[in-house]
Short mmCIF file of C-alpha atoms in Angstrom, two decimals:
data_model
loop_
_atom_site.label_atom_id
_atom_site.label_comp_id
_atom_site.label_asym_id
_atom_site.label_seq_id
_atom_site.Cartn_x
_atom_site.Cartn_y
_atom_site.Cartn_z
CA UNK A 87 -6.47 6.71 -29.96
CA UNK A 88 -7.61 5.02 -26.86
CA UNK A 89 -7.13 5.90 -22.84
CA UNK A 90 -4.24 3.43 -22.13
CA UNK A 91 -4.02 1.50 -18.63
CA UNK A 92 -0.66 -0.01 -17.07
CA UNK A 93 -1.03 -1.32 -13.49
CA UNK A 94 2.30 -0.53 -11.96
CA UNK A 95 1.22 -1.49 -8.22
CA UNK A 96 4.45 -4.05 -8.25
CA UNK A 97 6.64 -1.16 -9.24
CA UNK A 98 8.56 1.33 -6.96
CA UNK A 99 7.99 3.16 -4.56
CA UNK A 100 4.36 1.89 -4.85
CA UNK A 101 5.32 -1.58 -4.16
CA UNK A 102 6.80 -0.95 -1.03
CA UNK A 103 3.19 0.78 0.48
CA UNK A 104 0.44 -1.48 -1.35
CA UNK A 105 -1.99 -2.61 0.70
CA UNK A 106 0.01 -1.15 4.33
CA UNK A 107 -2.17 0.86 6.33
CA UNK A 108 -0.70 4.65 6.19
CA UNK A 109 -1.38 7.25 8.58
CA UNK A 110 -3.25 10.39 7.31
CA UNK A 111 -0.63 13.20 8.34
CA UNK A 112 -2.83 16.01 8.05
CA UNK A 113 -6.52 17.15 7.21
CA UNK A 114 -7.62 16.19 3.74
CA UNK A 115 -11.17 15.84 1.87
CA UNK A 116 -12.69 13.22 -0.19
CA UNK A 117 -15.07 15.24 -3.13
CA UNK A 118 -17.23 13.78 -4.97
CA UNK A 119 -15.41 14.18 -8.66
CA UNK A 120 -17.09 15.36 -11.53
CA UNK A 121 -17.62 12.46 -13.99
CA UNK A 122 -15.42 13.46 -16.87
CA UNK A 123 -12.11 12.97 -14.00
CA UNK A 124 -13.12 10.18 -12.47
CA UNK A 125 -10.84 6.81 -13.27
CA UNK A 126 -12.77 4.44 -11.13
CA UNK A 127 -13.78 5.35 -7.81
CA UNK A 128 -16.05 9.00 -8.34
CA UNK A 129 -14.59 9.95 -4.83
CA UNK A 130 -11.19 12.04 -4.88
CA UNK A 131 -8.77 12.51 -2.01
CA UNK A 132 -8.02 16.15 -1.97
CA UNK A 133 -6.41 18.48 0.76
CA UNK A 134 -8.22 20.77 2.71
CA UNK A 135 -8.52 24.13 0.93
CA UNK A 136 -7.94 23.04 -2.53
CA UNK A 137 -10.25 24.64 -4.95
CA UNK A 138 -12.98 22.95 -6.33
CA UNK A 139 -14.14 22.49 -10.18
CA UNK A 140 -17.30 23.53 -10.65
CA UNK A 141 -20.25 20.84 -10.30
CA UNK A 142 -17.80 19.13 -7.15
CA UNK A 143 -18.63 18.81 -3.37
CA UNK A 144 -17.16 17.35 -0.50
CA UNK A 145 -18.29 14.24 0.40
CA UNK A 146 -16.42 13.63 3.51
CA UNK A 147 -13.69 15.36 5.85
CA UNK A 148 -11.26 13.46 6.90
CA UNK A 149 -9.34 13.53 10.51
CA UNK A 150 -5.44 13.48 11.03
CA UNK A 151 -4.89 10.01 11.95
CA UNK A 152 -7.31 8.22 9.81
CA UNK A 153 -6.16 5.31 7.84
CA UNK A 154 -5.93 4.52 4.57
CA UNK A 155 -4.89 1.68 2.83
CA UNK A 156 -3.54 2.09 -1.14
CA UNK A 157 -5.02 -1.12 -3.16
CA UNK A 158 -3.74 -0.47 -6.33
CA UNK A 159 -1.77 2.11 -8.36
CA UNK A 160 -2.08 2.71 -12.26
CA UNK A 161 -0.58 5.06 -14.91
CA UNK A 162 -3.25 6.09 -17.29
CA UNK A 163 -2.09 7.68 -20.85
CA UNK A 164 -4.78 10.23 -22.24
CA UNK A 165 -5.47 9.12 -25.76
CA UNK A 166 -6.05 12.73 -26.96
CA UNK A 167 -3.20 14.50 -25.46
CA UNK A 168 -0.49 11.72 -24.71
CA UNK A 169 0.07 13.09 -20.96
CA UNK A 170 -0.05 10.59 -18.08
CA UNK A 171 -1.11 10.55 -14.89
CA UNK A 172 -0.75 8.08 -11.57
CA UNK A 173 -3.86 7.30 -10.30
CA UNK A 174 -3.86 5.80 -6.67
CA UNK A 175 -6.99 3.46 -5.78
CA UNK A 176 -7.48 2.70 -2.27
CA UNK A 177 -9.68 3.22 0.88
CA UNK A 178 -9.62 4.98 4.10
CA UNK A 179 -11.29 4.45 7.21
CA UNK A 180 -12.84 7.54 9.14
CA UNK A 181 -15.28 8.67 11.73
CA UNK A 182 -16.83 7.02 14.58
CA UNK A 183 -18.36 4.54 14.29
CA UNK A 184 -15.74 4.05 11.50
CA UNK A 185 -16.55 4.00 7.82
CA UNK A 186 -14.58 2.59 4.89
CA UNK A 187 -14.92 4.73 2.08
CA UNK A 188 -13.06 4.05 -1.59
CA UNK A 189 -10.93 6.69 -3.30
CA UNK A 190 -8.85 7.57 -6.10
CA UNK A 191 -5.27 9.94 -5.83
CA UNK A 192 -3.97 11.61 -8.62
CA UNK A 193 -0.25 11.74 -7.36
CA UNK A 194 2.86 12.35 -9.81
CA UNK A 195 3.48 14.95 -12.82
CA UNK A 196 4.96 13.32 -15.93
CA UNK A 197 8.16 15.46 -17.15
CA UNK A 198 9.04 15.96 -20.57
CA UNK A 199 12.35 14.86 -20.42
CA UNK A 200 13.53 10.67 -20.39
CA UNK A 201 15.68 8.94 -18.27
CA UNK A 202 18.66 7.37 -20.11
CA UNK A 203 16.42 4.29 -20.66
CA UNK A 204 13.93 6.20 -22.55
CA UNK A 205 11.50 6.01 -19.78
CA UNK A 206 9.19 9.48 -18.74
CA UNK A 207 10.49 11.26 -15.89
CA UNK A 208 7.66 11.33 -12.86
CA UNK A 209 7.93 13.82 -10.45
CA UNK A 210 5.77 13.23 -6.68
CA UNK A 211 5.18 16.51 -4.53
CA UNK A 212 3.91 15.55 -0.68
CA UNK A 213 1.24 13.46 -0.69
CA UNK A 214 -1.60 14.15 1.48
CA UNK A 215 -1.50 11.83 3.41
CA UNK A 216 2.03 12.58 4.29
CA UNK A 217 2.68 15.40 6.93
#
């Protein structure tokens, strides 16, 4: 089987942020992903103390109040395994002078269980760009 892709930028809650400039409510990191994760963009948004894979680095740190802006947002369905993730595509703007840099977000855990319509159950723990 192959890696499936669904844009679901026009679905909720993503629908209601795309393309709004959000606040970054805390610290975070953008690390240079090793190639075998990376979606699209090779740099991840991460928060500040997460461990590393081997063969990673931080690219950038990022300040409380920096902005980033979600462009798109995309469930991608392993062709191997089955599981799904929601991968967040967007940019944030940091240091001074300012610099846009792109990003992906790996943000929601698919459940086992479906909702009465059949449909996987997503769960979303704080984002971290939320405080």
């Amino acid at each position: 089987m192959r890696t499936r892709v669904n844009d679901i930028s026009n679905q909720e809650p993503f629908a209601s942020f795309i393309g709004k400039e959000i606040i970054l409510g805390q610290e975070a990191i953008l690390v240079n992903n090793y190639e075998h994760f990376v979606h699209e963009e090779p740099l991840y948004l991460d928060a500040v103390g997460s461990q590393l894979f081997e063969g990673t680095t931080i690219a950038c740190k990022l300040s409380k109040g920096d902005i980033i802006v979600i462009n798109s947002v995309k469930d991608v369905t392993n062709g191997v395994s089955g599981t799904t993730s929601t991968i967040l595509l967007g940019e944030v703007t940091t240091g001074n002078p300012s610099k846009t840099k792109p990003f992906e977000y790996d943000w929601g855990n698919q459940q086992i269980a479906k909702n009465s319509k059949g449909v996987y159950l997503f769960t979303f723990d704080t984002a971290d760009w939320e405080k």
